Tab-separated table of C-alpha atoms and ligand atoms in Angstrom:
chain	number	residue	atom	x	y	z
A	9	LEU	CA	-35.886	22.973	-23.671
A	10	LEU	CA	-37.787	20.381	-25.708
A	11	GLU	CA	-35.506	17.742	-27.069
A	12	PRO	CA	-35.938	16.090	-30.438
A	13	GLN	CA	-37.177	12.529	-30.037
A	14	VAL	CA	-35.647	9.775	-32.115
A	15	GLY	CA	-38.363	7.735	-33.827
A	16	PRO	CA	-39.376	4.153	-32.947
A	17	SER	CA	-37.600	2.829	-36.046
A	18	PHE	CA	-34.148	3.557	-34.573
A	19	LYS	CA	-31.889	0.474	-34.389
A	20	TYR	CA	-28.613	-0.124	-32.584
A	21	PRO	CA	-26.229	-2.269	-34.639
A	22	ALA	CA	-26.195	-6.030	-33.994
A	23	ASP	CA	-22.796	-5.861	-32.249
A	24	PHE	CA	-23.814	-3.037	-29.862
A	25	LEU	CA	-23.022	-4.202	-26.332
A	26	TRP	CA	-25.679	-3.281	-23.821
A	27	GLY	CA	-26.027	-4.413	-20.256
A	28	PHE	CA	-25.563	-3.386	-16.641
A	29	ALA	CA	-22.457	-2.461	-14.654
A	30	THR	CA	-21.212	-3.082	-11.114
A	31	ALA	CA	-17.961	-2.887	-9.135
A	32	SER	CA	-16.355	-5.357	-6.750
A	33	TYR	CA	-16.414	-3.406	-3.484
A	34	GLN	CA	-19.936	-2.163	-4.106
A	35	ILE	CA	-21.533	-5.622	-4.528
A	36	GLU	CA	-19.343	-8.521	-3.396
A	37	GLY	CA	-19.272	-8.355	0.391
A	38	ALA	CA	-17.330	-11.310	1.894
A	39	VAL	CA	-14.444	-8.963	2.609
A	40	ALA	CA	-12.609	-11.364	4.902
A	41	GLU	CA	-13.335	-14.562	2.967
A	42	GLU	CA	-11.196	-16.872	0.883
A	43	GLY	CA	-8.001	-14.945	1.357
A	44	ARG	CA	-9.152	-11.463	0.308
A	45	GLY	CA	-6.813	-8.762	1.595
A	46	ARG	CA	-7.915	-5.532	3.220
A	47	THR	CA	-8.354	-2.452	1.024
A	48	ILE	CA	-8.332	1.298	1.510
A	49	TRP	CA	-12.136	1.218	1.323
A	50	ASP	CA	-12.447	-1.286	4.198
A	51	GLU	CA	-10.268	1.033	6.234
A	52	PHE	CA	-12.095	4.191	5.173
A	53	CYS	CA	-15.532	2.734	6.015
A	54	ASP	CA	-14.272	1.654	9.425
A	55	THR	CA	-13.303	5.266	10.176
A	56	PRO	CA	-16.238	6.988	11.914
A	57	GLY	CA	-17.875	9.817	9.992
A	58	LYS	CA	-16.752	8.873	6.515
A	59	VAL	CA	-19.848	7.051	5.240
A	60	ILE	CA	-23.167	8.835	5.719
A	61	ASP	CA	-25.112	5.879	7.194
A	62	ALA	CA	-22.043	4.221	8.771
A	63	THR	CA	-22.405	1.217	6.461
A	64	SER	CA	-19.678	-0.375	4.347
A	65	GLY	CA	-19.147	-2.922	1.597
A	66	ALA	CA	-18.569	-5.664	4.176
A	67	THR	CA	-21.670	-7.550	3.064
A	68	ALA	CA	-23.099	-5.246	0.341
A	69	CYS	CA	-25.181	-7.392	-2.066
A	70	ASP	CA	-23.431	-10.616	-1.055
A	71	SER	CA	-22.632	-11.143	-4.713
A	72	PHE	CA	-19.522	-13.125	-3.792
A	73	HIS	CA	-21.884	-15.941	-2.804
A	74	ARG	CA	-24.463	-15.337	-5.517
A	75	VAL	CA	-22.798	-15.799	-8.871
A	76	THR	CA	-25.495	-18.148	-10.141
A	77	GLU	CA	-28.334	-15.895	-9.021
A	78	ASP	CA	-26.821	-12.684	-10.400
A	79	VAL	CA	-26.005	-14.206	-13.769
A	80	ALA	CA	-29.522	-15.667	-13.980
A	81	LEU	CA	-30.858	-12.158	-13.366
A	82	LEU	CA	-28.711	-10.752	-16.177
A	83	LYS	CA	-29.887	-13.533	-18.434
A	84	ALA	CA	-33.515	-12.800	-17.583
A	85	TYR	CA	-32.876	-9.174	-18.579
A	86	GLY	CA	-31.506	-10.445	-21.897
A	87	VAL	CA	-28.269	-8.429	-21.755
A	88	LYS	CA	-25.457	-8.792	-24.251
A	89	ALA	CA	-22.736	-7.897	-21.765
A	90	TYR	CA	-22.013	-7.431	-18.059
A	91	ARG	CA	-19.475	-4.962	-16.734
A	92	PHE	CA	-17.876	-5.918	-13.408
A	93	SER	CA	-14.547	-5.268	-11.689
A	94	PHE	CA	-11.907	-7.511	-10.179
A	95	ALA	CA	-10.906	-6.946	-6.577
A	96	TRP	CA	-7.123	-6.727	-6.763
A	97	SER	CA	-7.150	-7.732	-3.081
A	98	ARG	CA	-8.769	-11.095	-3.887
A	99	ILE	CA	-6.202	-11.860	-6.571
A	100	ILE	CA	-3.049	-10.542	-4.866
A	101	PRO	CA	-4.159	-9.873	-1.268
A	102	LEU	CA	-1.159	-7.680	-0.398
A	103	GLY	CA	-1.082	-6.171	-3.851
A	104	GLY	CA	2.656	-5.973	-4.540
A	105	ARG	CA	4.689	-7.406	-7.382
A	106	ASP	CA	6.478	-9.830	-5.053
A	107	ASP	CA	3.391	-10.832	-3.067
A	108	PRO	CA	1.654	-14.183	-3.544
A	109	VAL	CA	-1.296	-14.735	-5.853
A	110	ASN	CA	-4.421	-16.115	-4.160
A	111	PRO	CA	-5.808	-19.103	-6.099
A	112	LEU	CA	-9.196	-18.775	-4.370
A	113	GLY	CA	-9.579	-15.266	-5.733
A	114	ILE	CA	-8.748	-16.468	-9.239
A	115	ALA	CA	-11.253	-19.320	-8.799
A	116	TYR	CA	-14.051	-16.910	-7.853
A	117	TYR	CA	-13.620	-14.815	-10.994
A	118	ASN	CA	-13.268	-17.961	-13.120
A	119	ARG	CA	-16.642	-19.031	-11.801
A	120	LEU	CA	-18.174	-15.671	-12.597
A	121	ILE	CA	-16.703	-15.505	-16.106
A	122	ASP	CA	-17.577	-19.081	-16.976
A	123	THR	CA	-21.136	-18.666	-15.722
A	124	LEU	CA	-21.519	-15.497	-17.800
A	125	LEU	CA	-20.193	-17.191	-20.929
A	126	ALA	CA	-22.435	-20.203	-20.405
A	127	ALA	CA	-25.370	-17.750	-20.315
A	128	GLY	CA	-24.191	-16.137	-23.559
A	129	ILE	CA	-23.149	-12.896	-21.826
A	130	THR	CA	-19.964	-11.040	-22.787
A	131	PRO	CA	-17.769	-10.230	-19.760
A	132	PHE	CA	-16.549	-6.599	-19.734
A	133	ALA	CA	-13.938	-6.303	-16.995
A	134	THR	CA	-12.380	-3.440	-15.044
A	135	LEU	CA	-9.090	-4.055	-13.217
A	136	TYR	CA	-9.362	-1.224	-10.731
A	137	HIS	CA	-12.572	0.258	-9.379
A	138	TRP	CA	-11.034	2.076	-6.371
A	139	ASP	CA	-10.389	-0.848	-3.972
A	140	LEU	CA	-6.616	-0.532	-3.588
A	141	PRO	CA	-4.956	-3.200	-1.418
A	142	LEU	CA	-4.315	-1.462	1.899
A	143	ALA	CA	-0.789	-2.900	2.119
A	144	LEU	CA	0.267	-0.699	-0.816
A	145	ALA	CA	-1.046	2.420	0.914
A	146	GLU	CA	0.920	1.457	4.024
A	147	ARG	CA	4.098	0.551	2.137
A	148	TYR	CA	4.513	3.577	-0.066
A	149	ASN	CA	1.368	5.766	0.032
A	150	GLY	CA	-0.373	3.969	-2.795
A	151	LEU	CA	-1.283	6.233	-5.688
A	152	LEU	CA	0.964	9.012	-4.437
A	153	ASN	CA	4.018	6.982	-5.403
A	154	SER	CA	4.438	7.292	-9.176
A	155	GLU	CA	7.515	5.027	-9.131
A	156	GLU	CA	6.237	2.033	-7.175
A	157	PHE	CA	2.506	1.992	-7.904
A	158	PRO	CA	2.770	1.511	-11.696
A	159	LYS	CA	5.111	-1.454	-11.208
A	160	ASP	CA	2.745	-3.222	-8.844
A	161	PHE	CA	-0.229	-2.488	-11.081
A	162	GLU	CA	1.653	-3.861	-14.074
A	163	ARG	CA	2.259	-7.167	-12.343
A	164	TYR	CA	-1.363	-7.377	-11.160
A	165	ALA	CA	-2.527	-6.685	-14.708
A	166	ARG	CA	-0.274	-9.418	-16.078
A	167	VAL	CA	-1.727	-11.952	-13.607
A	168	VAL	CA	-5.253	-10.942	-14.641
A	169	PHE	CA	-4.583	-11.157	-18.401
A	170	GLN	CA	-2.847	-14.515	-17.927
A	171	SER	CA	-5.695	-15.901	-15.820
A	172	PHE	CA	-8.745	-14.602	-17.667
A	173	GLY	CA	-7.654	-13.261	-21.072
A	174	ASP	CA	-8.559	-16.471	-22.866
A	175	ARG	CA	-12.207	-15.595	-22.137
A	176	VAL	CA	-12.323	-11.833	-21.444
A	177	LYS	CA	-11.954	-9.698	-24.580
A	178	HIS	CA	-12.987	-6.282	-23.248
A	179	TRP	CA	-10.708	-4.659	-20.697
A	180	LEU	CA	-10.699	-1.430	-18.741
A	181	THR	CA	-7.621	-0.685	-16.651
A	182	PHE	CA	-9.004	1.999	-14.298
A	183	ASN	CA	-12.484	3.242	-13.523
A	184	GLU	CA	-12.673	7.039	-13.291
A	185	PRO	CA	-9.166	8.159	-12.316
A	186	TYR	CA	-10.749	11.593	-11.731
A	187	CYS	CA	-12.557	10.177	-8.686
A	188	SER	CA	-9.601	8.251	-7.293
A	189	SER	CA	-7.503	11.414	-7.550
A	190	LYS	CA	-9.804	14.332	-6.732
A	191	LEU	CA	-12.175	12.624	-4.299
A	192	GLY	CA	-9.475	10.492	-2.673
A	193	TYR	CA	-6.760	13.179	-2.422
A	194	GLY	CA	-8.496	16.531	-3.009
A	195	TRP	CA	-11.904	16.745	-1.393
A	196	GLY	CA	-11.161	13.710	0.763
A	197	ASN	CA	-14.683	12.259	0.592
A	198	HIS	CA	-13.438	8.957	-0.855
A	199	ALA	CA	-10.720	6.623	0.379
A	200	PRO	CA	-8.049	7.276	1.400
A	201	GLY	CA	-9.705	10.528	2.476
A	202	ARG	CA	-6.754	12.863	2.147
A	203	THR	CA	-7.386	16.606	1.880
A	204	SER	CA	-6.021	19.872	3.165
A	205	ASP	CA	-9.553	21.235	3.612
A	206	ARG	CA	-9.444	22.537	7.164
A	207	ALA	CA	-13.185	22.032	7.624
A	208	LYS	CA	-12.543	18.311	7.297
A	209	ASN	CA	-9.618	16.362	8.635
A	210	PRO	CA	-6.570	18.125	7.254
A	211	VAL	CA	-4.165	15.414	6.282
A	212	GLY	CA	-2.682	15.630	2.821
A	213	ASP	CA	-2.174	18.488	0.412
A	214	THR	CA	-4.951	19.194	-2.064
A	215	SER	CA	-2.689	21.494	-4.072
A	216	VAL	CA	-0.434	18.667	-5.240
A	217	GLU	CA	-1.673	15.188	-4.310
A	218	PRO	CA	-4.604	14.810	-6.749
A	219	TRP	CA	-2.297	15.661	-9.675
A	220	ARG	CA	0.303	13.204	-8.448
A	221	ALA	CA	-2.280	10.433	-7.973
A	222	GLY	CA	-3.637	11.063	-11.471
A	223	HIS	CA	-0.120	10.912	-12.875
A	224	SER	CA	0.531	7.545	-11.201
A	225	ILE	CA	-2.699	6.171	-12.646
A	226	LEU	CA	-1.804	7.299	-16.174
A	227	LEU	CA	1.605	5.640	-15.907
A	228	ALA	CA	0.155	2.453	-14.402
A	229	HIS	CA	-2.556	2.351	-17.067
A	230	ALA	CA	-0.015	2.765	-19.858
A	231	ARG	CA	2.230	0.028	-18.478
A	232	ALA	CA	-0.682	-2.405	-18.201
A	233	VAL	CA	-1.756	-1.643	-21.773
A	234	ASN	CA	1.808	-2.183	-22.932
A	235	VAL	CA	1.889	-5.568	-21.200
A	236	TYR	CA	-1.411	-6.525	-22.809
A	237	ARG	CA	-0.264	-5.443	-26.250
A	238	THR	CA	3.177	-7.012	-26.145
A	239	GLU	CA	2.375	-10.240	-24.284
A	240	PHE	CA	-1.297	-11.072	-24.820
A	241	GLN	CA	-3.188	-9.137	-27.469
A	242	ALA	CA	-1.872	-11.037	-30.495
A	243	THR	CA	-2.977	-14.378	-29.095
A	244	GLN	CA	-5.998	-13.298	-27.034
A	245	GLY	CA	-7.366	-10.746	-29.473
A	246	GLY	CA	-9.141	-8.406	-27.037
A	247	LYS	CA	-9.393	-4.631	-26.721
A	248	ILE	CA	-8.173	-2.505	-23.836
A	249	ALA	CA	-8.780	1.054	-22.624
A	250	ILE	CA	-9.459	3.125	-19.516
A	251	THR	CA	-12.832	4.537	-18.551
A	252	LEU	CA	-13.072	8.261	-17.742
A	253	ASN	CA	-15.959	10.059	-16.146
A	254	CYS	CA	-17.134	13.429	-17.333
A	255	ASP	CA	-20.228	15.553	-16.959
A	256	TRP	CA	-20.928	18.145	-19.655
A	257	GLY	CA	-20.131	21.778	-18.889
A	258	GLU	CA	-22.514	24.255	-20.502
A	259	PRO	CA	-21.467	27.935	-20.469
A	260	TYR	CA	-23.476	29.845	-17.856
A	261	SER	CA	-23.880	32.770	-20.257
A	262	ASP	CA	-23.043	33.678	-23.839
A	263	SER	CA	-19.944	35.604	-22.785
A	264	GLU	CA	-16.561	34.597	-24.236
A	265	GLU	CA	-15.265	34.259	-20.658
A	266	ASP	CA	-17.920	31.699	-19.728
A	267	LYS	CA	-17.425	29.783	-22.979
A	268	ALA	CA	-13.704	29.551	-22.302
A	269	ALA	CA	-14.416	28.558	-18.677
A	270	ALA	CA	-16.633	25.689	-19.819
A	271	VAL	CA	-13.842	24.346	-22.007
A	272	ARG	CA	-11.378	24.702	-19.134
A	273	TYR	CA	-13.777	22.793	-16.867
A	274	LEU	CA	-13.942	19.938	-19.395
A	275	GLU	CA	-10.160	19.956	-19.694
A	276	PHE	CA	-9.696	19.710	-15.921
A	277	TYR	CA	-12.354	16.969	-15.852
A	278	VAL	CA	-11.594	14.635	-18.714
A	279	ALA	CA	-8.813	15.991	-20.949
A	280	TRP	CA	-6.531	15.739	-17.884
A	281	PHE	CA	-6.468	12.002	-18.689
A	282	ALA	CA	-7.721	11.812	-22.261
A	283	ASP	CA	-5.230	14.310	-23.749
A	284	PRO	CA	-2.123	12.375	-22.590
A	285	ILE	CA	-3.692	9.120	-23.801
A	286	PHE	CA	-5.080	10.288	-27.146
A	287	LEU	CA	-2.947	13.355	-27.913
A	288	GLY	CA	0.311	12.853	-26.007
A	289	ASP	CA	0.426	15.346	-23.116
A	290	TYR	CA	-1.560	17.253	-20.478
A	291	PRO	CA	-3.710	20.153	-21.742
A	292	GLU	CA	-2.063	23.592	-21.767
A	293	SER	CA	-4.743	24.934	-19.400
A	294	LEU	CA	-3.630	22.497	-16.670
A	295	LYS	CA	0.045	23.228	-17.224
A	296	LYS	CA	-0.632	26.955	-17.069
A	297	GLN	CA	-2.736	26.927	-13.901
A	298	LEU	CA	-0.817	24.259	-11.988
A	299	GLY	CA	2.783	24.949	-13.023
A	300	ASN	CA	5.160	22.507	-11.423
A	301	ARG	CA	2.422	21.117	-9.148
A	302	LEU	CA	1.422	19.091	-12.222
A	303	PRO	CA	3.956	16.279	-12.699
A	304	ALA	CA	5.623	16.196	-16.118
A	305	PHE	CA	6.043	13.158	-18.372
A	306	SER	CA	9.496	12.231	-19.650
A	307	GLU	CA	9.668	11.750	-23.434
A	308	GLU	CA	9.711	8.006	-22.882
A	309	GLU	CA	6.619	8.143	-20.657
A	310	LYS	CA	4.779	10.335	-23.159
A	311	ALA	CA	5.425	7.748	-25.843
A	312	LEU	CA	4.169	4.963	-23.596
A	313	VAL	CA	1.001	6.835	-22.596
A	314	LYS	CA	0.150	8.187	-26.056
A	315	GLY	CA	-2.083	5.795	-27.944
A	316	SER	CA	-2.635	3.548	-24.910
A	317	ALA	CA	-6.344	2.971	-25.570
A	318	ASP	CA	-8.148	0.932	-28.204
A	319	PHE	CA	-11.336	2.900	-27.555
A	320	PHE	CA	-12.711	5.733	-25.401
A	321	GLY	CA	-14.432	4.476	-22.213
A	322	LEU	CA	-16.926	6.987	-20.775
A	323	ASN	CA	-19.078	7.201	-17.656
A	324	SER	CA	-21.451	10.156	-17.558
A	325	TYR	CA	-24.355	11.135	-15.340
A	326	THR	CA	-25.137	14.823	-15.345
A	327	THR	CA	-24.325	18.390	-16.484
A	328	ARG	CA	-23.152	21.628	-14.907
A	329	LEU	CA	-23.485	25.273	-15.887
A	330	VAL	CA	-20.033	26.802	-15.833
A	331	GLU	CA	-19.175	30.430	-15.157
A	332	ASN	CA	-15.781	32.057	-15.372
A	333	ARG	CA	-14.158	32.946	-12.048
A	334	ASP	CA	-12.447	36.327	-12.191
A	335	ALA	CA	-9.980	36.030	-9.313
A	336	ALA	CA	-6.688	34.164	-9.507
A	337	PRO	CA	-7.098	30.396	-8.966
A	338	GLU	CA	-6.777	29.092	-5.427
A	339	LEU	CA	-3.997	26.591	-4.761
A	340	ASP	CA	-6.608	23.990	-3.895
A	341	ASP	CA	-8.715	24.567	-6.986
A	342	LEU	CA	-9.342	21.356	-8.897
A	343	ASP	CA	-11.748	22.437	-11.646
A	344	GLY	CA	-10.043	25.066	-13.799
A	345	ASN	CA	-10.942	28.185	-11.813
A	346	VAL	CA	-14.648	28.192	-12.589
A	347	ILE	CA	-17.911	28.616	-10.715
A	348	GLN	CA	-20.317	25.732	-11.181
A	349	HIS	CA	-24.086	26.167	-11.128
A	350	THR	CA	-27.002	23.758	-11.095
A	351	ALA	CA	-29.585	26.441	-11.920
A	352	TYR	CA	-29.772	29.092	-14.638
A	353	SER	CA	-29.361	32.749	-13.661
A	354	ASN	CA	-33.193	33.081	-13.544
A	355	GLY	CA	-33.301	30.378	-10.866
A	356	THR	CA	-34.632	27.500	-13.012
A	357	PRO	CA	-32.810	24.299	-12.127
A	358	ILE	CA	-30.850	22.728	-14.981
A	359	GLY	CA	-32.944	19.559	-14.559
A	360	PRO	CA	-34.743	17.458	-11.924
A	361	ARG	CA	-32.488	16.422	-9.024
A	362	ALA	CA	-31.959	12.786	-8.056
A	363	GLU	CA	-31.316	11.603	-4.480
A	364	SER	CA	-27.597	12.230	-5.004
A	365	VAL	CA	-26.879	15.933	-4.431
A	366	TRP	CA	-24.669	16.106	-7.524
A	367	LEU	CA	-27.011	14.429	-9.990
A	368	PHE	CA	-29.365	16.526	-12.133
A	369	VAL	CA	-31.137	14.895	-15.060
A	370	VAL	CA	-29.946	16.661	-18.235
A	371	PRO	CA	-30.022	14.314	-21.256
A	372	TRP	CA	-29.007	16.971	-23.810
A	373	GLY	CA	-25.726	17.389	-21.912
A	374	LEU	CA	-24.728	13.815	-22.720
A	375	ARG	CA	-25.334	14.374	-26.426
A	376	LYS	CA	-23.181	17.508	-26.365
A	377	LEU	CA	-20.437	15.768	-24.392
A	378	LEU	CA	-20.346	12.827	-26.825
A	379	ASN	CA	-20.016	15.194	-29.768
A	380	TRP	CA	-17.315	17.220	-28.023
A	381	LEU	CA	-15.243	14.096	-27.278
A	382	ASP	CA	-15.803	12.755	-30.790
A	383	ASN	CA	-14.459	15.964	-32.213
A	384	ARG	CA	-11.524	16.515	-29.836
A	385	TYR	CA	-10.210	12.943	-30.037
A	386	ASP	CA	-10.712	12.394	-33.762
A	387	HIS	CA	-13.746	10.128	-33.802
A	388	PRO	CA	-12.765	7.318	-31.441
A	389	ASP	CA	-15.032	4.371	-30.756
A	390	ILE	CA	-16.797	5.398	-27.540
A	391	PHE	CA	-17.936	2.737	-25.097
A	392	LEU	CA	-20.447	4.135	-22.614
A	393	THR	CA	-19.613	2.123	-19.522
A	394	GLU	CA	-21.893	3.820	-16.939
A	395	ASN	CA	-24.998	5.988	-16.908
A	396	GLY	CA	-27.816	5.972	-14.382
A	397	CYS	CA	-29.329	7.694	-11.368
A	398	SER	CA	-30.678	7.498	-7.850
A	399	VAL	CA	-34.286	8.505	-7.085
A	400	PRO	CA	-35.352	11.567	-5.002
A	401	ASN	CA	-36.226	10.965	-1.332
A	402	GLU	CA	-35.344	7.308	-1.404
A	403	ASN	CA	-35.350	7.062	2.341
A	404	ASN	CA	-38.975	8.068	2.518
A	405	LEU	CA	-40.226	5.747	-0.187
A	406	THR	CA	-42.002	2.468	0.420
A	407	LYS	CA	-40.665	-0.681	-1.148
A	408	GLU	CA	-43.460	-0.536	-3.719
A	409	GLU	CA	-42.424	2.996	-4.660
A	410	LEU	CA	-38.789	1.964	-4.907
A	411	LEU	CA	-39.803	-0.862	-7.251
A	412	ASN	CA	-41.975	1.397	-9.396
A	413	ASP	CA	-39.109	3.798	-10.125
A	414	GLN	CA	-40.672	6.030	-12.756
A	415	PHE	CA	-38.108	8.795	-12.077
A	416	ARG	CA	-35.366	6.381	-13.144
A	417	VAL	CA	-37.420	5.137	-16.104
A	418	ASN	CA	-37.671	8.743	-17.276
A	419	PHE	CA	-33.947	9.221	-16.744
A	420	TYR	CA	-33.192	6.261	-19.011
A	421	LYS	CA	-35.782	7.380	-21.573
A	422	GLY	CA	-34.109	10.754	-21.830
A	423	TYR	CA	-30.517	9.571	-21.800
A	424	LEU	CA	-31.064	6.710	-24.247
A	425	ASN	CA	-32.736	9.167	-26.597
A	426	ALA	CA	-29.637	11.356	-26.232
A	427	VAL	CA	-27.417	8.363	-27.049
A	428	GLN	CA	-29.481	7.674	-30.163
A	429	LEU	CA	-29.279	11.335	-31.208
A	430	ALA	CA	-25.496	11.209	-30.795
A	431	ILE	CA	-25.300	8.023	-32.876
A	432	ASN	CA	-27.322	9.801	-35.562
A	433	ASP	CA	-24.888	12.740	-35.258
A	434	GLY	CA	-22.164	10.283	-36.296
A	435	VAL	CA	-20.567	9.594	-32.900
A	436	LYS	CA	-19.243	6.018	-32.879
A	437	ILE	CA	-20.939	4.678	-29.755
A	438	LYS	CA	-20.385	0.953	-29.255
A	439	SER	CA	-21.870	0.115	-25.863
A	440	TYR	CA	-24.225	1.229	-23.132
A	441	PHE	CA	-24.078	-0.016	-19.558
A	442	ALA	CA	-26.710	1.115	-17.100
A	443	TRP	CA	-25.349	1.827	-13.620
A	444	SER	CA	-26.268	-0.324	-11.887
A	445	LEU	CA	-27.446	-3.918	-12.056
A	446	LEU	CA	-28.167	-3.873	-8.321
A	447	ASP	CA	-28.785	-1.418	-5.520
A	448	ASN	CA	-25.364	-1.470	-3.899
A	449	PHE	CA	-22.859	0.247	-1.615
A	450	GLU	CA	-22.813	3.799	-2.951
A	451	TRP	CA	-19.419	4.752	-1.455
A	452	ALA	CA	-19.658	7.722	0.953
A	453	ASP	CA	-23.440	7.718	0.422
A	454	GLY	CA	-23.615	4.230	1.914
A	455	LEU	CA	-26.407	1.748	1.303
A	456	GLN	CA	-29.129	4.379	1.566
A	457	THR	CA	-28.659	5.774	-1.940
A	458	ARG	CA	-29.817	3.237	-4.503
A	459	PHE	CA	-28.637	3.285	-8.123
A	460	GLY	CA	-29.923	-0.203	-8.970
A	461	CYS	CA	-32.323	-1.233	-11.684
A	462	THR	CA	-32.825	-4.190	-9.360
A	463	TYR	CA	-33.981	-3.671	-5.789
A	464	VAL	CA	-31.826	-5.383	-3.149
A	465	ASP	CA	-33.017	-6.131	0.377
A	466	PHE	CA	-29.798	-5.661	2.354
A	467	ASP	CA	-30.964	-8.033	5.121
A	468	THR	CA	-32.086	-10.995	3.031
A	469	PHE	CA	-30.175	-10.103	-0.149
A	470	GLU	CA	-33.301	-10.765	-2.165
A	471	ARG	CA	-33.201	-9.192	-5.641
A	472	ILE	CA	-36.369	-7.794	-7.261
A	473	PRO	CA	-36.444	-6.193	-10.734
A	474	LYS	CA	-37.592	-2.568	-10.774
A	475	ALA	CA	-39.616	-0.952	-13.544
A	476	SER	CA	-36.369	0.592	-14.816
A	477	ALA	CA	-34.810	-2.838	-15.443
A	478	ARG	CA	-37.813	-3.787	-17.519
A	479	PHE	CA	-37.589	-0.486	-19.376
A	480	VAL	CA	-33.873	-0.714	-20.212
A	481	SER	CA	-34.184	-4.323	-21.227
A	482	SER	CA	-37.229	-3.861	-23.465
A	483	HIS	CA	-35.704	-0.715	-24.963
A	484	PHE	CA	-32.666	-2.597	-26.219
A	485	LYS	CA	-34.629	-5.670	-27.246
A	486	ALA	CA	-36.923	-3.508	-29.366
A	487	HIS	CA	-34.175	-1.359	-30.871
A	488	THR	CA	-31.266	-3.671	-31.637
A	489	ILE	CA	-30.784	-5.380	-34.988
A	490	GLU	CA	-30.829	-9.117	-34.485
A	491	GLU	CA	-27.720	-11.083	-35.374
B	511	GBH	C1	-19.674	6.432	-10.662
B	511	GBH	O1	-19.054	7.667	-10.416
B	511	GBH	C2	-18.885	5.293	-10.077
B	511	GBH	O2	-18.057	4.687	-11.053
B	511	GBH	C3	-19.750	4.257	-9.419
B	511	GBH	O3	-18.936	3.401	-8.654
B	511	GBH	C4	-20.811	4.942	-8.601
B	511	GBH	O4	-21.557	4.039	-7.847
B	511	GBH	C5	-21.711	5.681	-9.565
B	511	GBH	O5	-20.976	6.597	-10.292
B	511	GBH	C6	-22.827	6.466	-8.889
B	511	GBH	O6	-22.312	7.479	-8.073
B	511	GBH	O7	-18.007	14.781	-4.208
B	511	GBH	O8	-20.320	15.351	-3.875
B	511	GBH	O9	-18.959	16.578	-5.472
B	511	GBH	C7	-19.852	8.759	-10.802
B	511	GBH	C8	-19.113	10.041	-10.898
B	511	GBH	C9	-18.182	11.884	-9.974
B	511	GBH	C10	-20.171	11.080	-8.986
B	511	GBH	C11	-17.890	12.680	-8.762
B	511	GBH	C12	-19.885	11.878	-7.730
B	511	GBH	C13	-18.647	13.789	-6.892
B	511	GBH	C14	-19.770	14.221	-6.030
B	511	GBH	N1	-18.957	10.712	-9.647
B	511	GBH	N2	-19.096	13.051	-8.041
B	511	GBH	S1	-19.212	15.320	-4.819
C-alpha cells in the first residue's frame, strides 16, 4: 500500500504546538524524596514478576534532579511545547481531600514550569498519568470506588489549578483511561494488577471492574473540568480536556460483519469515553453487550460529563485488523467481541513490528482514525498528545545502533506524513507530541524497551540525542509558519 506523500511545501500553522511528551513515574525517579507518597506503581513494581526486567521507576531518568538539563535539551530541540505529568503523590502524598498538601512537591513543579517558560516553552500538563497514591487504593480501592475517587480527584485538581494555573494554560485531566481501566483491572498487566484471568493471579473480576474504573475516571474528569470552568477558567484563560488512546481498527475483510466489528472495536476502545464526553452517554454497543455490568450515569452526571472537554486529546500508535467473532461474547471480553489480527489473511503483516509486541507501524491507520473521530465528534480540535515507537531487538543493539535509530526516523516520517494528510483532509489538528523525550520506564516492559528520541544511560543518566530527535525537530522547524 503506497501512501500519498505530502509535498515539501506543507506548513503547519504558526500556533501549532509540537514537542515531546513524558510522564512523572516514567522519568522522575526520586520516589522517596521530598515528601513524595507511595503509589500503586511503586507497589506493583515491587511485586515480583510484574515488570519484565524487574526494574521500576525508582530512579528512572532521574529527571526530578535534572530540571535544568532536561529543559535545556528541549530548548536545543527547539520545541514549542513540553507535555509532562504531575505526580499526585508529590503534591498530596496520601492523595485524599483531607490530606495535607506537600509544599516541596509544589516547589518542584514550580521550578519545572518556570524553567520551561524562561526557555520559551509552553507547558502542557497532565494531572494523572497512572501513578495513583497508594493510600487511596488501600482506603477504598482507588478507581473502583466511583463515590470517593472523584471527590479526591476534584480536590487534587483544585490544588493544581490554584498552584500552577497562572502559568499553565493547557490541561489534561487523565492520560488514557482505557489503560488504567483495562490494563489495571482487566488484563492485570498494569498496576494495580487486578484480573480474573486464571493464568495470572486471579484477584479481581474482569467482567465488571474495568467498566467501573472507567466510570470513576469519567466522573472524576468531569468534576475536575467543572472546577476549572467555574473557579479558574475565566481568570486563567486556559483549555482543559482528557487524552484518550486509540489505535485504528481496519475491517479484516469486506464483509458487513467485519465492518460492523471494526466499528464496535473502536467504540469499545475510544467511544467508551469520548461518547459520554462529546455526545452524552455510553455507546449503544457497550450497553447492549455489557448490560448492567456497565455502570449507568444519572441524569445529573450525564449533564456534568457531556461537554466536559475543550478539545479532543489523542494518543495513537498503531492499527489492528478486526474480524467479527461469531460466538456470544465472553464475560471477560473487553473489546466488543472481535478477533484482532496483525497480519492480513494472506499472512502479510499489517506493518513492520517495533520492539513492543503490540506496536506495528501503520501510518495510514492514523489518518483514518483522525478522520473517523473528526466525523463522529463533529469536527473537534484534536490535540495529538502522544505518538512514537520502540525499535526492534533493542536489547541486541549497540549504543551506536540505538543512537542511529533509523527505524524510529521512518516511523516519524510515515506518521507525520499521515498527520499532514489528515490536516489536508480538513481535520483540525492542533498539536503533535512525540512519545517520548527520553528513554524511560516503559511500565511492565521496564527499562529495556526504549521509546525515547533521546538515549538515556540508566547508570549515569547521561542524555544523548538520537537521529529521531534531530528528525522530528528539523521536520517541524522546516514545516511550521514562523510567527
Ligand atoms: C502510552 O500508552 C502511554 O501513555 C505511555 O505512558 C507509554 O510509555 C507509551 O504509550 C508507550 O507504550 O497489554 O500487551 O495488549 C500506549 C497505549 C495501549 C500501549 C495498550 C499498550 C496494551 C498492550 N498502550 N497497549 S498489551
